[in-house]
Coordinates of C-alpha atoms in Angstrom, one line a residue:
M18 CA 0.0 0.1 -0.1
T19 CA 1.3 3.4 -0.9
G20 CA 0.6 7.0 -0.4
Q21 CA 2.2 10.4 -0.3
G22 CA 5.8 10.4 1.0
A23 CA 8.9 12.7 1.2
G24 CA 10.9 13.3 -2.3
G25 CA 7.8 12.6 -4.4
S26 CA 8.3 8.7 -3.9
G27 CA 4.5 8.2 -3.4
R28 CA 5.2 5.4 -0.5
V29 CA 3.9 5.8 2.9
A30 CA 6.2 5.0 5.6
G31 CA 5.4 2.2 8.2
A32 CA 3.9 4.1 11.3
G33 CA 4.8 2.3 14.7
Y34 CA 4.3 -1.2 13.3
G35 CA 8.2 -1.7 12.6
P36 CA 9.7 -2.0 9.2
P37 CA 7.6 -4.1 6.9
A38 CA 9.1 -7.1 5.2
E39 CA 10.2 -7.1 1.7
G40 CA 7.1 -7.3 -0.7
Q41 CA 4.9 -6.8 2.3
P42 CA 2.1 -4.0 1.6
R43 CA 2.8 -1.0 3.9
T44 CA 0.4 0.8 6.2
P45 CA -0.2 4.4 6.7
G46 CA 1.6 6.2 9.5
A47 CA 3.9 8.7 10.8
G48 CA 5.0 10.0 7.3
D49 CA 1.5 10.7 6.6
R50 CA 0.7 12.4 9.8
E51 CA 3.7 14.8 9.1
R52 CA 2.1 15.6 5.6
P53 CA -1.6 15.7 6.5
V54 CA -4.3 15.5 3.7
R55 CA -6.9 18.1 4.3
A56 CA -9.6 16.5 6.2
P57 CA -13.2 17.9 6.2
G58 CA -12.9 17.3 10.1
G59 CA -14.0 14.8 12.7
V60 CA -11.5 12.1 12.0
S61 CA -7.7 11.9 12.0
D62 CA -5.5 11.8 9.1
G63 CA -4.3 8.5 10.0
E64 CA -7.9 7.2 10.1
R65 CA -8.8 8.8 6.8
L66 CA -5.9 7.4 5.2
A67 CA -6.5 3.9 6.3
R68 CA -10.2 4.0 5.4
A69 CA -9.3 5.5 1.9
A70 CA -7.0 2.5 1.4
L71 CA -9.7 0.1 2.5
T72 CA -12.1 1.5 -0.2
R73 CA -9.5 -0.3 -2.6
V74 CA -9.2 -3.4 -0.6
L75 CA -13.0 -4.0 0.3
E76 CA -15.7 -4.3 -2.0
P77 CA -18.8 -2.2 -1.4
G78 CA -21.3 -4.2 1.0
D79 CA -18.5 -6.5 2.1
E80 CA -20.3 -7.4 5.3
R81 CA -17.3 -9.6 6.7
G82 CA -15.0 -6.7 6.2
G83 CA -17.4 -4.2 7.8
R84 CA -17.7 -6.5 10.8
W85 CA -13.8 -6.6 10.9
L86 CA -13.7 -2.6 10.5
R87 CA -16.0 -2.4 13.3
E88 CA -14.4 -4.7 15.8
C89 CA -10.8 -3.8 14.9
G90 CA -10.7 -0.2 13.4
A91 CA -9.5 1.0 10.1
G92 CA -5.7 1.2 10.9
E93 CA -5.5 -2.1 12.8
L94 CA -7.5 -4.0 10.2
L95 CA -5.1 -2.7 7.4
R96 CA -2.2 -3.7 9.6
R97 CA -3.5 -7.2 9.9
I98 CA -4.0 -7.7 6.3
A99 CA -0.6 -6.4 5.6
A100 CA 1.3 -8.2 8.5
R101 CA 2.2 -11.8 8.0
D102 CA 2.2 -12.5 11.8
G103 CA -1.0 -14.8 11.7
S104 CA -3.2 -11.9 13.2
A105 CA -5.4 -11.7 9.8
E106 CA -6.1 -15.3 10.2
Q107 CA -7.5 -14.9 13.4
L108 CA -10.2 -12.8 12.1
S109 CA -13.7 -14.6 12.1
G110 CA -14.5 -15.8 8.7
M111 CA -11.0 -15.1 7.3
T112 CA -9.8 -17.7 4.7
A113 CA -6.4 -18.0 3.1
K114 CA -8.1 -17.4 -0.5
R115 CA -9.8 -14.2 0.8
L116 CA -6.7 -12.9 2.6
A117 CA -4.7 -13.4 -0.6
G118 CA -7.1 -11.2 -2.5
Y119 CA -7.1 -8.5 0.2
R120 CA -3.4 -8.4 0.3
L121 CA -3.1 -8.1 -3.5
R122 CA -5.3 -5.3 -3.5
A123 CA -3.7 -3.4 -0.5
E124 CA -0.1 -3.9 -2.1
A125 CA -1.7 -1.6 -4.9
A126 CA -3.5 0.9 -2.8
E127 CA -2.2 4.6 -2.7
P128 CA -4.4 6.5 -0.4
G129 CA -2.4 9.6 -0.6
R130 CA -2.6 9.5 -4.2
D131 CA -6.3 9.0 -4.1
L132 CA -7.0 11.7 -1.8
A133 CA -4.9 14.1 -4.0
A134 CA -6.9 13.0 -7.1
V135 CA -10.4 13.5 -5.5
A136 CA -9.0 17.0 -4.1
E137 CA -7.8 18.0 -7.7
A138 CA -11.2 17.2 -9.1
G139 CA -12.9 19.4 -6.4
G140 CA -14.1 16.6 -4.1
R141 CA -13.4 15.1 -0.8
F142 CA -13.4 11.9 1.1
L143 CA -15.8 11.6 3.9
C144 CA -15.6 9.1 6.8
P145 CA -18.0 8.0 9.7
G146 CA -17.4 10.5 12.4
D147 CA -17.0 13.5 10.0
R148 CA -19.5 16.4 10.6
E149 CA -20.6 15.7 6.9
W150 CA -21.2 12.1 7.2
P151 CA -24.8 11.0 6.9
S152 CA -25.8 9.2 10.0
Q153 CA -28.6 7.5 8.4
L154 CA -26.1 5.2 6.6
D155 CA -25.4 3.5 10.0
D156 CA -28.6 1.8 9.5
L157 CA -26.9 -0.5 7.1
G158 CA -24.9 -2.1 10.0
D159 CA -21.8 -3.8 8.8
T160 CA -22.6 -3.1 5.1
R161 CA -22.2 0.5 5.8
P162 CA -19.7 2.2 3.4
T163 CA -16.1 2.3 4.4
G164 CA -16.1 5.9 3.4
L165 CA -17.7 8.2 0.6
W166 CA -15.8 9.8 -2.1
V167 CA -17.9 13.1 -3.1
R168 CA -17.7 15.9 -5.6
G169 CA -19.9 18.9 -5.4
R170 CA -20.0 22.0 -3.0
P171 CA -23.1 21.1 -1.1
D172 CA -23.0 19.7 2.4
L173 CA -24.0 16.0 1.7
R174 CA -25.4 15.4 5.3
L175 CA -27.7 18.5 5.2
W176 CA -28.8 17.8 1.7
V177 CA -29.8 14.1 2.3
L178 CA -32.0 15.2 5.3
R179 CA -34.7 15.9 2.9
S180 CA -34.2 13.6 0.0
V181 CA -36.3 11.2 -2.0
A182 CA -34.8 8.4 -4.5
V183 CA -36.5 8.2 -8.0
V184 CA -35.4 5.1 -9.7
G185 CA -36.7 3.0 -12.6
A186 CA -35.8 1.2 -15.7
R187 CA -32.8 2.2 -18.1
A188 CA -34.8 1.3 -21.2
C189 CA -37.8 3.2 -20.1
T190 CA -40.9 4.2 -22.2
P191 CA -41.9 7.7 -23.0
Y192 CA -44.4 7.6 -20.3
G193 CA -41.7 6.5 -17.6
A194 CA -39.3 9.3 -18.9
H195 CA -42.3 11.8 -18.5
M196 CA -43.3 10.7 -15.2
A197 CA -39.6 10.8 -13.9
T198 CA -39.0 14.2 -15.3
T199 CA -42.3 15.4 -13.7
L200 CA -41.5 13.9 -10.4
G201 CA -38.1 15.3 -10.3
A202 CA -38.9 18.7 -11.1
G203 CA -42.2 18.5 -8.6
L204 CA -39.9 17.4 -5.8
A205 CA -37.2 19.9 -6.5
E206 CA -39.7 22.8 -6.5
R207 CA -41.0 21.7 -3.1
G208 CA -37.5 21.7 -1.7
W209 CA -36.6 18.1 -1.9
V210 CA -33.4 16.5 -2.9
V211 CA -33.7 14.1 -5.8
V212 CA -31.3 11.3 -5.6
S213 CA -30.8 8.6 -8.2
G214 CA -28.1 6.7 -10.0
A215 CA -27.2 8.7 -13.0
A216 CA -28.1 5.7 -15.4
F217 CA -29.9 6.1 -18.7
G218 CA -33.7 6.1 -18.5
V219 CA -35.5 7.0 -15.5
D220 CA -32.6 8.0 -13.3
G221 CA -31.3 10.5 -15.9
A222 CA -34.9 11.8 -16.5
A223 CA -35.2 12.5 -12.7
H224 CA -32.2 14.2 -12.5
R225 CA -32.8 16.5 -15.5
G226 CA -36.3 17.3 -14.0
A227 CA -34.7 18.6 -10.8
L228 CA -31.9 20.5 -12.6
A229 CA -34.6 22.1 -15.0
A230 CA -36.4 23.4 -12.0
G231 CA -33.6 24.9 -10.4
G232 CA -33.6 22.3 -7.7
A233 CA -31.3 20.0 -6.0
T234 CA -30.1 16.5 -7.2
A235 CA -27.4 14.0 -6.3
A236 CA -26.1 10.9 -8.0
V237 CA -24.8 7.9 -6.3
L238 CA -22.3 6.2 -8.9
A239 CA -21.1 2.6 -9.2
C240 CA -17.7 3.8 -10.4
G241 CA -15.3 6.4 -9.1
V242 CA -16.4 10.1 -8.9
D243 CA -14.0 11.0 -11.5
V244 CA -15.2 8.5 -14.1
V245 CA -18.1 9.5 -16.4
Y246 CA -20.5 6.6 -16.7
P247 CA -22.3 6.1 -18.8
R248 CA -20.5 8.3 -21.4
G249 CA -23.6 9.5 -22.8
H250 CA -24.2 11.3 -19.6
A251 CA -20.9 13.3 -19.5
E252 CA -22.8 16.8 -19.4
L253 CA -25.5 15.5 -17.0
I254 CA -22.9 14.4 -14.5
G255 CA -20.8 17.5 -15.1
R256 CA -23.9 19.7 -14.3
M257 CA -24.5 17.7 -11.1
V258 CA -21.0 18.3 -9.9
E259 CA -21.5 22.0 -10.5
Q260 CA -25.0 22.2 -9.2
G261 CA -25.4 19.1 -6.9
L262 CA -23.4 16.2 -5.6
V263 CA -21.8 13.1 -7.1
I264 CA -21.1 10.5 -4.7
S265 CA -19.3 6.9 -4.7
E266 CA -18.0 4.3 -2.3
L267 CA -15.3 3.6 -4.9
P268 CA -12.0 5.4 -5.1
P269 CA -11.0 7.6 -8.1
G270 CA -10.5 5.8 -11.3
E271 CA -12.5 2.6 -10.4
H272 CA -15.0 1.3 -13.2
P273 CA -18.4 -0.1 -12.7
T274 CA -19.3 -3.7 -12.6
R275 CA -22.6 -5.4 -12.5
T276 CA -22.3 -6.4 -8.9
R277 CA -21.4 -2.7 -8.0
F278 CA -24.4 -1.4 -9.5
I279 CA -26.6 -3.7 -7.5
L280 CA -24.7 -2.8 -4.2
R281 CA -24.7 0.8 -4.8
N282 CA -28.7 0.6 -4.5
R283 CA -28.4 0.0 -0.7
V284 CA -26.8 3.5 -0.3
I285 CA -29.4 5.2 -2.2
A286 CA -32.2 3.6 -0.3
A287 CA -30.3 4.4 3.0
L288 CA -29.5 7.8 2.2
T289 CA -33.0 9.0 1.3
R290 CA -36.4 9.2 3.3
G291 CA -38.1 7.1 0.8
T292 CA -38.0 5.5 -2.8
V293 CA -40.0 5.9 -5.8
V294 CA -40.0 3.3 -8.5
V295 CA -41.4 4.6 -11.8
E296 CA -40.8 1.7 -14.2
A297 CA -39.3 -1.7 -13.4
E298 CA -39.6 -5.3 -14.8
Y299 CA -39.8 -8.2 -12.4
R300 CA -36.1 -8.5 -12.4
S301 CA -34.8 -5.2 -11.9
G302 CA -32.0 -3.3 -9.9
S303 CA -34.7 -0.6 -9.0
L304 CA -36.7 -3.3 -7.1
V305 CA -33.6 -4.0 -5.2
T306 CA -33.4 -0.5 -4.1
A307 CA -37.1 -0.6 -3.1
R308 CA -36.7 -3.9 -1.1
C309 CA -33.5 -2.5 0.6
A310 CA -35.6 0.7 1.6
Q311 CA -38.4 -1.4 2.9
R312 CA -35.8 -3.4 5.1
L313 CA -34.5 -0.1 6.4
G314 CA -38.1 1.1 7.4
R315 CA -38.0 3.8 4.5
F316 CA -41.1 4.7 2.6
T317 CA -41.4 2.8 -0.6
M318 CA -43.7 4.1 -3.6
G319 CA -44.6 3.0 -7.2
V320 CA -45.8 4.8 -9.9
P321 CA -48.4 2.6 -11.8
G322 CA -48.3 2.0 -15.5
P323 CA -50.4 0.0 -18.1
V324 CA -51.1 -3.5 -17.0
T325 CA -50.0 -4.6 -20.5
S326 CA -46.5 -3.2 -20.0
G327 CA -43.7 -5.5 -18.8
L328 CA -41.9 -2.4 -17.8
S329 CA -44.6 -1.8 -15.2
A330 CA -45.0 -5.4 -13.9
G331 CA -42.3 -5.1 -11.3
V332 CA -44.1 -1.8 -9.9
H333 CA -47.3 -3.3 -9.8
E334 CA -46.1 -6.1 -7.9
L335 CA -44.3 -3.9 -5.4
L336 CA -47.8 -1.9 -5.1
R337 CA -49.4 -5.2 -4.2
G338 CA -47.1 -5.5 -1.3
E339 CA -46.0 -2.8 0.9
G340 CA -45.4 0.0 -1.7
V341 CA -47.6 3.0 -1.8
L342 CA -49.3 4.4 -5.0
V343 CA -48.2 7.6 -6.0
T344 CA -49.1 9.7 -9.1
D345 CA -47.2 13.0 -8.7
A346 CA -44.7 14.9 -6.4
A347 CA -47.3 16.1 -4.1
E348 CA -48.3 12.7 -3.1
V349 CA -44.7 11.6 -2.5
A350 CA -44.0 14.8 -0.5
E351 CA -47.4 14.0 1.5
L352 CA -45.9 10.6 2.4
V353 CA -42.4 11.2 3.3
G354 CA -42.7 15.0 4.2
D355 CA -43.3 16.8 7.5
M356 CA -46.6 17.4 9.1
G357 CA -48.7 19.8 7.2
E358 CA -47.2 18.6 3.5
L359 CA -50.5 17.4 2.3
A360 CA -51.3 16.7 -1.3
P361 CA -54.3 18.8 -2.8
P362 CA -57.8 16.9 -2.7
R363 CA -58.6 15.2 -6.1
R364 CA -62.0 15.4 -7.7
G365 CA -63.6 15.5 -10.9
P366 CA -64.9 18.6 -12.7
V367 CA -68.0 20.2 -11.0
L368 CA -70.9 20.0 -13.5
P369 CA -73.9 22.5 -13.4
R370 CA -76.3 19.9 -12.3
D371 CA -74.0 19.1 -9.3
L372 CA -75.1 22.4 -8.0
L373 CA -78.8 21.6 -7.9
D374 CA -80.5 20.7 -4.7
A375 CA -82.1 17.4 -4.2
G376 CA -85.6 18.3 -5.0
C377 CA -84.5 19.9 -8.5
T378 CA -82.3 16.9 -9.2
R379 CA -85.1 14.5 -8.5
V380 CA -87.5 16.3 -10.8
L381 CA -84.8 16.6 -13.6
D382 CA -84.3 12.9 -13.4
A383 CA -87.8 12.3 -13.8
L384 CA -88.0 13.8 -17.4
P385 CA -87.6 11.4 -20.2
A386 CA -84.3 11.3 -22.1
R387 CA -86.3 11.9 -25.3
G388 CA -89.7 13.6 -25.9
A389 CA -91.9 15.7 -23.6
A390 CA -93.9 14.9 -20.3
D391 CA -96.6 17.1 -18.7
G392 CA -96.3 18.2 -15.0
R393 CA -98.5 15.4 -13.6
E394 CA -96.5 12.8 -15.2
V395 CA -93.3 14.2 -13.9
A396 CA -94.7 14.6 -10.3
R397 CA -95.8 10.9 -10.5
T398 CA -92.2 9.8 -11.5
A399 CA -90.3 12.1 -9.1
G400 CA -92.6 11.1 -6.3
T401 CA -93.9 14.4 -5.4
G402 CA -96.8 16.7 -5.6
A403 CA -97.9 18.3 -9.1
D404 CA -97.5 21.9 -7.5
E405 CA -93.9 21.2 -6.2
A406 CA -93.1 19.5 -9.5
L407 CA -94.3 22.6 -11.5
A408 CA -92.4 24.9 -9.2
R409 CA -89.1 22.8 -9.8
L410 CA -89.8 22.6 -13.4
Y411 CA -89.9 26.5 -13.7
E412 CA -86.6 26.8 -11.6
L413 CA -84.9 24.3 -14.0
H414 CA -86.3 26.3 -16.8
S415 CA -84.8 29.5 -15.6
L416 CA -81.5 27.7 -15.2
G417 CA -81.5 26.4 -18.7
F418 CA -82.0 22.7 -18.0
V419 CA -85.5 22.1 -19.4
E420 CA -87.6 23.7 -22.1
R421 CA -91.5 24.1 -22.1
H422 CA -93.5 23.0 -25.1
G423 CA -97.3 23.8 -24.6
D424 CA -98.2 21.7 -21.6
G425 CA -95.2 19.4 -21.7
W426 CA -91.7 19.7 -20.5
Q427 CA -88.6 18.4 -21.9
L428 CA -84.6 18.4 -21.5
T429 CA -83.0 21.1 -23.2
R430 CA -80.7 20.1 -25.9
R431 CA -78.2 22.7 -25.0
P432 CA -74.6 21.6 -23.7
T433 CA -75.0 23.3 -20.4
C434 CA -77.9 20.7 -19.3
N435 CA -75.2 17.9 -20.0
D436 CA -78.1 15.9 -21.7
D437 CA -78.9 14.1 -18.6
A438 CA -75.6 12.5 -18.1
R439 CA -77.0 10.3 -15.2
R440 CA -78.7 8.1 -18.0
G441 CA -75.6 7.8 -20.0
G442 CA -76.6 10.0 -22.9
T443 CA -77.5 9.0 -26.3

């Protein structure tokens, strides 16, 4: 393991562990403390270097590694992996094959160089204990990230306190893209941070919606924060670096793999108050995010689509379980927001006949759909007296609902009377 050292060698001197054996990976120590890397605060430079190195040694979501890290601490775990004194073999669950893989990675780790690289890109490395560390990630237990590499000016902890994940299919339909864009913009307008994965399809549409509304958005990547992936989103990711945040568990230069895409979803779920799935098939990484959100006690929501669309099948399955159906940003905010953030009441249009009292409505319903009827016939059908029926007919006439032809009354054919919509029309 290497880092920043004197004379530009890029090597880290052993720190209090004695000189390393030839070919043995080195651990961060005194040499690094003499040349401190700028820290966001809260953790020592030695701890930050050790955790930065471990992001190259441990894969995201490595539960065994997370347990060892919790039990030993970053510096000690790194020392045990590097040392050949049998201490690493004493770790519960450590095998010779696993240890060999860790040591190969540790030999190539250069945390000082990684920290310098992210700083040059305008970023920083956050550790548990930093003021900016989002404490909700602790809900992940031993699969909590070793650290987070971040690019962007906003404070990560403050931003994700009021955030919602919007995720979905990469090969989404125009409907899915429209809904994701609308949700992203609507949430941003309400002061919510939109979090997604910067992928094609729903992710990108949600990010763009938030940016178009002048709002806040953050992307959790499955690669290094200095790596543009997918390449087609170079401009979008650049805008998020300037206006929002780009986050990753992986050190600079690391490229995505299928497993890393799946594992980063747990970070999206843990960072946010709730997850909205717009379109997803039965086998979808978006559903992995939703299920993780459910396990963490976060809100899980789905936007319904056509029942004939395979891209909505996974969402509908989610809604048959514990997922909550949402159709717009107001409904999302009502579910995950604070007291008083209520969606507006939903109702159809108010028709003129909706404003009639019960007596007039009964008389109006007594008139035939076609032709005319005299006052006595209307009274008998309406179940009222002849005088009351006549009074109601004159009232309806003044309002434009009925017409009089001699002794008969009939429905007016003008659009204002709605042509007796209760009977279904003709």
